[in-house]
Short mmCIF file of C-alpha atoms and ligand atoms in Angstrom, two decimals:
data_model
loop_
_atom_site.label_atom_id
_atom_site.label_comp_id
_atom_site.label_asym_id
_atom_site.label_seq_id
_atom_site.Cartn_x
_atom_site.Cartn_y
_atom_site.Cartn_z
CA UNK A 1 90.74 134.64 119.56
CA UNK A 2 94.38 135.19 118.43
CA UNK A 3 94.38 139.03 118.82
CA UNK A 4 97.23 138.96 121.39
CA UNK A 5 99.36 136.30 119.24
CA UNK A 6 103.00 137.63 118.75
CA UNK A 7 104.06 138.24 115.27
CA UNK A 8 104.87 135.23 113.05
CA UNK A 9 107.10 134.64 109.94
CA UNK A 10 104.54 132.21 108.66
CA UNK A 11 100.76 132.62 108.63
CA UNK A 12 97.90 131.87 110.62
CA UNK A 13 95.05 131.28 108.43
CA UNK A 14 91.37 131.43 109.37
CA UNK A 15 89.62 131.67 106.02
CA UNK A 16 86.78 128.88 105.33
CA UNK A 17 88.64 127.23 102.58
CA UNK A 18 91.70 126.55 104.77
CA UNK A 19 89.46 125.44 107.70
CA UNK A 20 87.51 123.03 105.47
CA UNK A 21 90.71 121.62 104.08
CA UNK A 22 92.07 121.08 107.52
CA UNK A 23 88.75 119.42 108.74
CA UNK A 24 89.32 116.57 105.82
CA UNK A 25 91.63 113.62 105.84
CA UNK A 26 92.25 110.60 103.64
CA UNK A 27 89.63 108.69 105.63
CA UNK A 28 87.00 111.25 104.34
CA UNK A 29 84.55 110.32 107.20
CA UNK A 30 85.41 112.62 110.13
CA UNK A 31 85.45 116.41 109.73
CA UNK A 32 86.32 118.65 112.54
CA UNK A 33 87.23 122.08 111.68
CA UNK A 34 89.85 124.09 113.83
CA UNK A 35 89.78 127.66 114.50
CA UNK A 36 93.03 128.38 112.59
CA UNK A 37 95.71 126.64 110.53
CA UNK A 38 99.25 127.66 111.26
CA UNK A 39 101.54 127.55 108.22
CA UNK A 40 105.02 127.83 109.92
CA UNK A 41 108.09 128.99 108.32
CA UNK A 42 110.30 128.42 111.28
CA UNK A 43 110.39 126.18 114.30
CA UNK A 44 110.00 129.44 116.34
CA UNK A 45 106.48 129.85 114.79
CA UNK A 46 105.38 126.63 116.00
CA UNK A 47 106.83 127.40 119.38
CA UNK A 48 105.06 130.72 119.52
CA UNK A 49 101.77 129.23 118.43
CA UNK A 50 101.99 126.32 121.00
CA UNK A 51 102.78 128.66 123.77
CA UNK A 52 99.94 130.81 123.24
CA UNK A 53 97.56 127.86 122.53
CA UNK A 54 98.76 126.32 125.93
CA UNK A 55 97.82 129.58 127.97
CA UNK A 56 94.51 129.86 126.29
CA UNK A 57 93.48 126.33 126.58
CA UNK A 58 93.40 125.62 122.88
CA UNK A 59 94.29 122.14 121.18
CA UNK A 60 97.27 122.27 118.79
CA UNK A 61 97.54 119.30 116.38
CA UNK A 62 100.39 118.93 113.79
CA UNK A 63 99.39 117.60 110.26
CA UNK A 64 101.66 116.08 107.76
CA UNK A 65 99.85 115.00 104.39
CA UNK A 66 96.61 114.40 106.27
CA UNK A 67 96.74 110.68 105.13
CA UNK A 68 95.19 109.57 108.43
CA UNK A 69 91.82 107.82 107.97
CA UNK A 70 90.35 108.49 111.44
CA UNK A 71 90.63 112.34 112.16
CA UNK A 72 94.01 111.79 113.85
CA UNK A 73 95.32 115.20 112.26
CA UNK A 74 92.37 117.30 113.08
CA UNK A 75 91.96 119.77 115.97
CA UNK A 76 88.21 120.55 116.75
CA UNK A 77 88.15 124.21 117.46
CA UNK A 78 91.95 124.44 117.91
CA UNK A 79 94.86 125.02 115.77
CA UNK A 80 96.20 122.70 113.20
CA UNK A 81 99.94 123.17 112.17
CA UNK A 82 100.51 122.31 108.66
CA UNK A 83 103.94 120.87 108.37
CA UNK A 84 104.19 120.76 104.64
CA UNK A 85 106.45 123.78 104.18
CA UNK A 86 108.86 122.63 106.70
CA UNK A 87 110.38 120.10 104.22
CA UNK A 88 114.09 120.62 103.97
CA UNK A 89 116.52 117.88 103.50
CA UNK A 90 119.75 118.77 105.16
CA UNK A 91 123.00 116.95 105.63
CA UNK A 92 123.35 113.44 104.05
CA UNK A 93 126.06 111.65 105.85
CA UNK A 94 127.43 108.04 105.32
CA UNK A 95 125.01 106.57 107.79
CA UNK A 96 122.38 109.29 108.59
CA UNK A 97 120.39 112.16 107.08
CA UNK A 98 118.86 115.16 108.86
CA UNK A 99 115.50 116.18 107.44
CA UNK A 100 112.61 118.44 108.52
CA UNK A 101 109.51 116.71 109.57
CA UNK A 102 107.32 118.00 106.79
CA UNK A 103 109.48 116.23 104.08
CA UNK A 104 107.95 113.26 102.34
CA UNK A 105 109.86 109.82 102.35
CA UNK A 106 110.10 110.23 98.43
CA UNK A 107 112.01 113.48 98.99
CA UNK A 108 114.20 111.76 101.52
CA UNK A 109 115.13 109.02 99.18
CA UNK A 110 115.64 111.54 96.19
CA UNK A 111 118.36 112.94 98.43
CA UNK A 112 119.95 109.77 99.72
CA UNK A 113 119.84 107.32 96.68
CA UNK A 114 122.20 109.41 94.74
CA UNK A 115 124.75 108.41 97.72
CA UNK A 116 123.87 104.91 97.47
CA UNK A 117 121.96 105.03 100.80
CA UNK A 118 118.34 104.40 102.00
CA UNK A 119 116.34 104.45 105.19
CA UNK A 120 116.14 100.71 106.24
CA UNK A 121 112.30 100.83 106.53
CA UNK A 122 110.01 102.47 104.18
CA UNK A 123 106.05 102.70 104.19
CA UNK A 124 104.55 101.22 101.04
CA UNK A 125 103.50 104.82 99.85
CA UNK A 126 106.10 107.40 99.87
CA UNK A 127 103.98 110.74 100.06
CA UNK A 128 103.64 110.45 103.54
CA UNK A 129 105.71 112.92 105.88
CA UNK A 130 108.58 111.84 107.98
CA UNK A 131 106.80 113.46 110.94
CA UNK A 132 103.44 111.87 110.08
CA UNK A 133 105.05 108.21 110.00
CA UNK A 134 107.17 108.80 113.00
CA UNK A 135 104.13 109.65 114.75
CA UNK A 136 102.49 106.51 114.35
CA UNK A 137 105.49 103.96 113.93
CA UNK A 138 105.91 103.37 110.16
CA UNK A 139 105.76 99.70 109.20
CA UNK A 140 106.75 98.18 106.02
CA UNK A 141 108.11 94.87 104.45
CA UNK A 142 111.55 95.33 105.81
CA UNK A 143 110.23 95.66 109.38
CA UNK A 144 110.84 92.00 110.04
CA UNK A 145 114.66 92.91 109.92
CA UNK A 146 114.70 96.49 111.02
CA UNK A 147 111.58 97.12 113.01
CA UNK A 148 109.57 100.17 112.65
CA UNK A 149 110.69 103.63 111.13
CA UNK A 150 110.51 104.81 114.83
CA UNK A 151 113.19 102.26 115.66
CA UNK A 152 115.39 103.70 113.05
CA UNK A 153 115.60 107.35 114.42
CA UNK A 154 118.70 108.72 115.95
CA UNK A 155 117.68 112.26 117.07
CA UNK A 156 114.57 114.40 117.09
CA UNK A 157 113.90 118.13 117.47
CA UNK A 158 110.62 118.60 119.16
CA UNK A 159 108.42 121.60 120.22
CA UNK A 160 106.94 120.36 123.57
CA UNK A 161 103.44 120.85 124.54
CA UNK A 162 104.60 123.97 126.66
CA UNK A 163 106.29 125.36 123.52
CA UNK A 164 109.97 124.73 124.32
CA UNK A 165 112.27 123.72 121.48
CA UNK A 166 114.24 120.52 122.65
CA UNK A 167 116.42 118.07 120.80
CA UNK A 168 116.03 114.40 122.16
CA UNK A 169 117.57 111.05 121.44
CA UNK A 170 117.92 107.91 123.31
CA UNK A 171 120.80 109.54 125.53
CA UNK A 172 119.41 112.99 125.82
CA UNK A 173 115.76 113.68 127.14
CA UNK A 174 115.01 110.05 126.34
CA UNK A 175 111.55 110.32 127.95
CA UNK A 176 110.57 112.99 125.41
CA UNK A 177 112.23 110.74 122.77
CA UNK A 178 109.94 107.97 123.82
CA UNK A 179 106.90 109.99 124.29
CA UNK A 180 106.98 111.56 120.68
CA UNK A 181 107.72 108.47 118.71
CA UNK A 182 104.42 106.97 117.83
CA UNK A 183 102.89 109.71 120.09
CA UNK A 184 100.43 110.85 117.42
CA UNK A 185 101.69 114.37 117.83
CA UNK A 186 99.95 114.63 121.31
CA UNK A 187 103.31 114.81 123.15
CA UNK A 188 105.07 117.30 121.01
CA UNK A 189 105.52 118.51 117.62
CA UNK A 190 108.54 116.93 115.61
CA UNK A 191 110.34 119.48 113.55
CA UNK A 192 113.49 117.70 112.51
CA UNK A 193 114.64 114.13 112.49
CA UNK A 194 118.00 112.50 112.11
CA UNK A 195 117.26 109.11 110.36
CA UNK A 196 119.46 106.09 110.06
CA UNK A 197 120.60 105.15 106.57
CA UNK A 198 121.86 101.88 105.22
CA UNK A 199 123.33 100.83 101.76
CA UNK A 200 120.83 100.82 98.99
CA UNK A 201 120.74 98.15 96.33
CA UNK A 202 120.51 99.54 92.67
CA UNK A 203 117.95 96.74 91.87
CA UNK A 204 115.84 94.16 93.37
CA UNK A 205 114.55 90.54 92.76
CA UNK A 206 110.72 90.88 93.35
CA UNK A 207 108.88 87.58 93.64
CA UNK A 208 104.98 87.48 93.76
CA UNK A 209 104.07 84.07 95.15
CA UNK A 210 100.45 82.87 94.82
CA UNK A 211 98.75 80.49 97.15
CA UNK A 212 95.77 78.31 97.15
CA UNK A 213 94.85 79.01 100.84
CA UNK A 214 95.54 81.82 103.53
CA UNK A 215 96.69 79.25 105.92
CA UNK A 216 99.69 78.42 103.38
CA UNK A 217 100.29 81.87 102.70
CA UNK A 218 100.49 82.86 106.37
CA UNK A 219 102.67 79.83 107.12
CA UNK A 220 105.23 80.57 104.49
CA UNK A 221 105.44 84.37 105.55
CA UNK A 222 106.22 83.26 109.11
CA UNK A 223 108.78 80.80 107.82
CA UNK A 224 110.48 83.69 105.82
CA UNK A 225 110.45 86.20 108.38
CA UNK A 226 111.73 83.75 111.07
CA UNK A 227 114.71 82.76 108.76
CA UNK A 228 115.25 86.19 107.40
CA UNK A 229 115.87 84.80 104.00
CA UNK A 230 114.48 87.88 102.18
CA UNK A 231 114.97 91.63 102.72
CA UNK A 232 111.12 92.52 102.33
CA UNK A 233 108.14 90.31 103.09
CA UNK A 234 104.64 91.49 102.67
CA UNK A 235 101.27 89.97 101.25
CA UNK A 236 97.83 90.50 100.46
CA UNK A 237 94.45 89.22 99.67
CA UNK A 238 92.25 90.79 96.99
CA UNK A 239 89.86 89.96 94.03
CA UNK A 240 91.08 90.74 90.53
CA UNK A 241 89.32 89.65 87.42
CA UNK A 242 86.72 87.79 89.42
CA UNK A 243 89.47 85.59 90.98
CA UNK A 244 90.53 85.44 94.60
CA UNK A 245 94.32 86.30 94.91
CA UNK A 246 96.36 85.26 97.95
CA UNK A 247 99.72 86.72 97.31
CA UNK A 248 102.95 86.83 99.17
CA UNK A 249 105.76 89.40 98.03
CA UNK A 250 109.37 88.37 98.82
CA UNK A 251 112.10 90.68 97.67
CA UNK A 252 115.90 90.43 97.70
CA UNK A 253 118.09 93.45 97.63
CA UNK A 254 120.57 92.69 94.93
CA UNK A 255 124.23 93.04 96.23
CA UNK A 256 123.39 94.22 99.78
CA UNK A 257 120.84 91.37 100.67
CA UNK A 258 120.73 90.03 104.34
CA UNK A 259 119.61 86.70 103.19
CA UNK A 260 119.80 83.96 100.64
CA UNK A 261 116.57 84.81 98.72
CA UNK A 262 115.82 81.22 97.62
CA UNK A 263 112.25 80.04 97.36
CA UNK A 264 113.01 76.45 98.68
CA UNK A 265 110.43 74.68 100.93
CA UNK A 266 107.57 77.19 100.19
CA UNK A 267 104.15 75.95 99.19
CA UNK A 268 103.01 78.47 96.65
CA UNK A 269 101.12 77.40 93.48
CA UNK A 270 102.95 79.75 91.05
CA UNK A 271 105.31 82.74 90.99
CA UNK A 272 105.68 85.82 89.01
CA UNK A 273 109.39 87.02 89.23
CA UNK A 274 110.86 90.31 88.05
CA UNK A 275 113.89 92.43 88.43
CA UNK A 276 113.13 96.22 89.08
CA UNK A 277 115.27 99.14 90.16
CA UNK A 278 115.31 99.87 93.88
CA UNK A 279 113.40 103.22 93.20
CA UNK A 280 110.78 101.68 91.17
CA UNK A 281 110.10 98.99 93.66
CA UNK A 282 109.90 101.23 96.77
CA UNK A 283 107.76 103.78 94.65
CA UNK A 284 105.56 101.25 93.34
CA UNK A 285 102.30 102.68 94.66
CA UNK A 286 102.96 106.09 92.69
CA UNK A 287 100.95 104.71 89.77
CA UNK A 288 98.05 103.86 92.06
CA UNK A 289 97.17 107.47 92.76
CA UNK A 290 96.16 108.59 89.17
CA UNK A 291 94.34 105.18 88.72
CA UNK A 292 92.21 105.98 91.83
CA UNK A 293 91.84 109.47 90.96
CA UNK A 294 90.47 108.60 87.54
CA UNK A 295 88.13 106.18 89.13
CA UNK A 296 86.83 108.84 91.54
CA UNK A 297 88.20 107.00 94.53
CA UNK A 298 90.99 109.17 95.72
CA UNK A 299 89.12 111.93 97.33
CA UNK A 300 86.21 109.50 98.29
CA UNK A 301 85.84 107.92 101.93
CA UNK A 302 88.46 105.34 102.77
CA UNK A 303 87.08 103.51 105.94
CA UNK A 304 90.42 101.82 106.67
CA UNK A 305 91.12 99.46 109.61
CA UNK A 306 94.74 98.58 110.60
CA UNK A 307 94.93 95.80 113.16
CA UNK A 308 97.88 93.96 115.02
CA UNK A 309 97.22 90.33 115.78
CA UNK A 310 98.99 87.52 117.74
CA UNK A 311 100.02 85.05 114.96
CA UNK A 312 97.71 82.27 116.12
CA UNK A 313 94.59 84.61 115.66
CA UNK A 314 95.87 86.17 112.49
CA UNK A 315 95.08 83.21 110.30
CA UNK A 316 91.24 83.09 111.60
CA UNK A 317 90.82 86.73 110.86
CA UNK A 318 92.43 86.36 107.50
CA UNK A 319 89.86 83.57 106.69
CA UNK A 320 87.10 85.87 107.89
CA UNK A 321 88.54 88.94 105.57
CA UNK A 322 88.80 86.52 102.65
CA UNK A 323 85.12 85.80 102.68
CA UNK A 324 84.14 89.55 102.85
CA UNK A 325 86.27 90.42 99.81
CA UNK A 326 84.38 91.68 97.00
CA UNK A 327 82.80 94.91 95.49
CA UNK A 328 80.41 95.56 98.29
CA UNK A 329 82.85 95.93 101.34
CA UNK A 330 85.96 96.75 99.39
CA UNK A 331 85.20 98.06 95.85
CA UNK A 332 87.16 96.72 92.93
CA UNK A 333 90.30 98.46 94.18
CA UNK A 334 90.37 97.38 97.86
CA UNK A 335 92.45 94.82 99.41
CA UNK A 336 93.60 93.29 102.69
CA UNK A 337 97.09 93.72 103.57
CA UNK A 338 98.83 90.97 105.66
CA UNK A 339 102.23 90.32 106.80
CA UNK A 340 104.24 89.23 109.85
CA UNK A 341 106.64 91.17 111.93
CA UNK A 342 109.05 90.09 114.63
CA UNK A 343 108.30 91.73 117.82
CA UNK A 344 112.01 91.62 119.01
CA UNK A 345 112.94 94.18 116.26
CA UNK A 346 110.28 96.67 117.45
CA UNK A 347 111.35 98.62 120.41
CA UNK A 348 109.29 101.73 120.22
CA UNK A 349 107.60 101.95 123.69
CA UNK A 350 104.18 103.60 122.40
CA UNK A 351 103.94 101.15 119.51
CA UNK A 352 101.87 98.60 121.28
CA UNK A 353 102.02 95.17 120.08
CA UNK A 354 100.31 91.80 121.01
CA UNK A 355 102.28 89.33 122.74
CA UNK A 356 104.25 86.61 120.92
CA UNK A 357 107.35 86.49 118.90
CA UNK A 358 105.55 87.11 115.68
CA UNK A 359 102.53 89.35 115.27
CA UNK A 360 100.65 90.07 111.90
CA UNK A 361 99.80 93.57 110.59
CA UNK A 362 96.23 93.08 108.88
CA UNK A 363 94.74 96.14 107.21
CA UNK A 364 91.41 96.20 105.58
CA UNK A 365 91.77 98.80 102.76
CA UNK A 366 88.32 99.86 101.42
CA UNK A 367 87.36 102.28 98.90
CA UNK A 368 83.72 103.59 99.00
CA UNK A 369 82.30 105.90 96.23
CA UNK A 370 81.50 109.34 96.83
CA UNK A 371 78.03 110.11 98.05
CA UNK A 372 77.04 106.59 99.10
CA UNK A 373 76.73 106.84 103.09
CA UNK A 374 75.21 103.43 103.18
CA UNK A 375 78.25 101.79 101.81
CA UNK A 376 80.35 103.67 104.05
CA UNK A 377 78.16 102.61 106.97
CA UNK A 378 78.51 99.02 105.86
CA UNK A 379 82.20 99.02 105.67
CA UNK A 380 82.54 100.66 109.14
CA UNK A 381 80.33 97.99 110.51
CA UNK A 382 82.59 95.33 108.86
CA UNK A 383 85.50 97.17 110.54
CA UNK A 384 83.86 97.18 113.87
CA UNK A 385 83.57 93.42 113.77
CA UNK A 386 87.31 93.15 112.69
CA UNK A 387 88.35 95.38 115.62
CA UNK A 388 86.20 93.28 118.29
CA UNK A 389 87.55 90.06 116.85
CA UNK A 390 91.11 91.52 117.15
CA UNK A 391 90.71 92.78 120.80
CA UNK A 392 89.12 89.57 121.83
CA UNK A 393 92.18 87.69 120.53
CA UNK A 394 94.72 90.02 122.34
CA UNK A 395 95.40 92.05 119.33
CA UNK A 396 95.95 95.89 119.20
CA UNK A 397 94.89 98.65 116.95
CA UNK A 398 97.58 100.46 114.80
CA UNK A 399 97.08 104.12 113.69
CA UNK A 400 94.16 104.66 116.20
CA UNK A 401 93.83 108.04 117.64
CA UNK A 402 95.36 108.33 121.19
C1 FAD B 1 98.04 105.28 100.75
C2 FAD B 1 98.55 104.93 102.12
C3 FAD B 1 99.54 104.05 102.34
C4 FAD B 1 100.10 103.91 103.60
N1 FAD B 1 101.09 102.83 103.80
C5 FAD B 1 101.48 102.82 105.08
C6 FAD B 1 102.45 101.71 105.27
O1 FAD B 1 102.98 100.96 104.38
N2 FAD B 1 102.89 101.59 106.71
C7 FAD B 1 102.54 102.34 107.74
O2 FAD B 1 102.92 102.16 108.76
N3 FAD B 1 101.38 103.29 107.47
C8 FAD B 1 101.15 103.53 106.18
N4 FAD B 1 99.97 104.35 105.91
C9 FAD B 1 99.45 105.00 107.17
C10 FAD B 1 100.43 106.27 107.39
O3 FAD B 1 101.61 105.92 107.86
C11 FAD B 1 99.62 107.29 108.48
O4 FAD B 1 98.40 107.46 108.35
C12 FAD B 1 100.56 108.41 108.69
O5 FAD B 1 100.38 109.16 109.91
C13 FAD B 1 100.42 109.38 107.55
O6 FAD B 1 101.28 110.35 107.37
P1 FAD B 1 100.84 111.85 107.07
O7 FAD B 1 102.05 112.63 106.80
O8 FAD B 1 99.76 112.02 106.18
O9 FAD B 1 100.36 112.24 108.58
P2 FAD B 1 99.10 113.03 109.21
O10 FAD B 1 97.88 112.00 108.68
O11 FAD B 1 98.98 114.51 108.67
O12 FAD B 1 99.15 112.87 110.69
C14 FAD B 1 99.05 111.52 111.35
C15 FAD B 1 99.52 111.66 112.82
O13 FAD B 1 100.82 112.19 112.96
C16 FAD B 1 100.66 113.48 113.53
N5 FAD B 1 101.96 114.23 113.13
C17 FAD B 1 101.99 114.69 111.76
N6 FAD B 1 102.97 115.16 111.81
C18 FAD B 1 103.68 115.51 112.90
C19 FAD B 1 104.76 116.00 113.39
N7 FAD B 1 105.51 116.72 112.60
N8 FAD B 1 105.13 115.86 114.81
C20 FAD B 1 104.27 115.06 115.51
N9 FAD B 1 103.05 114.50 115.12
C21 FAD B 1 102.86 114.61 113.77
C22 FAD B 1 99.42 113.87 113.49
O14 FAD B 1 98.93 114.79 114.57
C23 FAD B 1 98.34 112.61 113.47
O15 FAD B 1 98.23 112.24 114.76
C24 FAD B 1 99.41 104.57 104.84
C25 FAD B 1 98.45 105.54 104.47
C26 FAD B 1 98.11 105.74 103.19
C27 FAD B 1 96.82 106.64 103.05
#
């Protein structure tokens, strides 16, 4: 199939182990092996293979860390482009950094924090690639101030579906710029990105506020994102030690905060407040990975479901998800992530949002044991119901394959 392919500096691998690896993602429920995996060393390698695949009618799909949960980074019978080796961090300037698309956000931060700088929006987990999250949007607790990660990109280098290598920005090839941001890798492969940077705090004041009802939690979250009082606002529902927890996380970035960070007028029952270094705060999920590995749940199926809802429908859905919480449909580690976003801050054309000034991201993060297909099926059925309710309420699906 690849006999006439021009010579590459990287490799085109077709061994069974590699194909099995490329047919797996964090979701662990969809497995489509490609015909080959390109491990490029240069952008020219990608261009060569994309051009060849285009001429031969083969699908080409880039893959970052494969942390998708629905086969988004798989290329049935085609070519998966493993971006992980293209992970250089280049110039760090006073307001921007140039990085290769295979770099992880943790690597970006290790280069920018010594200069007192950070990307304005980070995902909760930092071991995702820059290309991987720019291809879906990239939302986090600072999105109510700064939008998605895709709203904080200044320039992208892209290999187009025809194999051309093009730099694009809001002023230059803007159609391509708009097509690849949140474009799921189907409109071009991002090879390099210029990311906006802002001053980073040394420390943060991190409040975990606990609520009696999801209605109170959601009302306070909306109040905080509307007033902009805190730099970071998220929240979650979970069961821990046999107790239901409805938690709002509100964080102030010490010394560079955009808000006053006071807890006045909120209706929480109790608060747990701590000071942490900015790095420990943004890297807080790093500890979760070994815990999940020890519990055998890292490489197990993760039937996750990410939804965007109009604010008036979000509370109904949260009440529904609260009743579902528990070992059967979430395992002891699962949770429902829920926080509001301001739609006026998100301008990425392909990141489709419901109508309204405020919308909620609600993510059902479920962990199934290995070798329990009936549990996976029950979790997927529960997700199907959430999706149906979301769409009926005018919501949209985040991270879905295009
Ligand atoms: C533990 C965990 C925590 C997460 N937390 C958040 C969060 O806080 N906020 C959030 O928004 N999301 C979050 N996500 C979802 C995550 O952002 C997406 O799944 C993301 O796409 C994964 O990045 P990746 O590098 O693993 O990409 P992959 O899964 O490898 O690829 C994802 C998509 O991007 C495309 N792609 C990859 N690289 C490129 C490239 N260079 N050019 C063009 N397209 C490319 C792929 O083709 C695919 O469609 C989380 C996921 C996990 C597993």
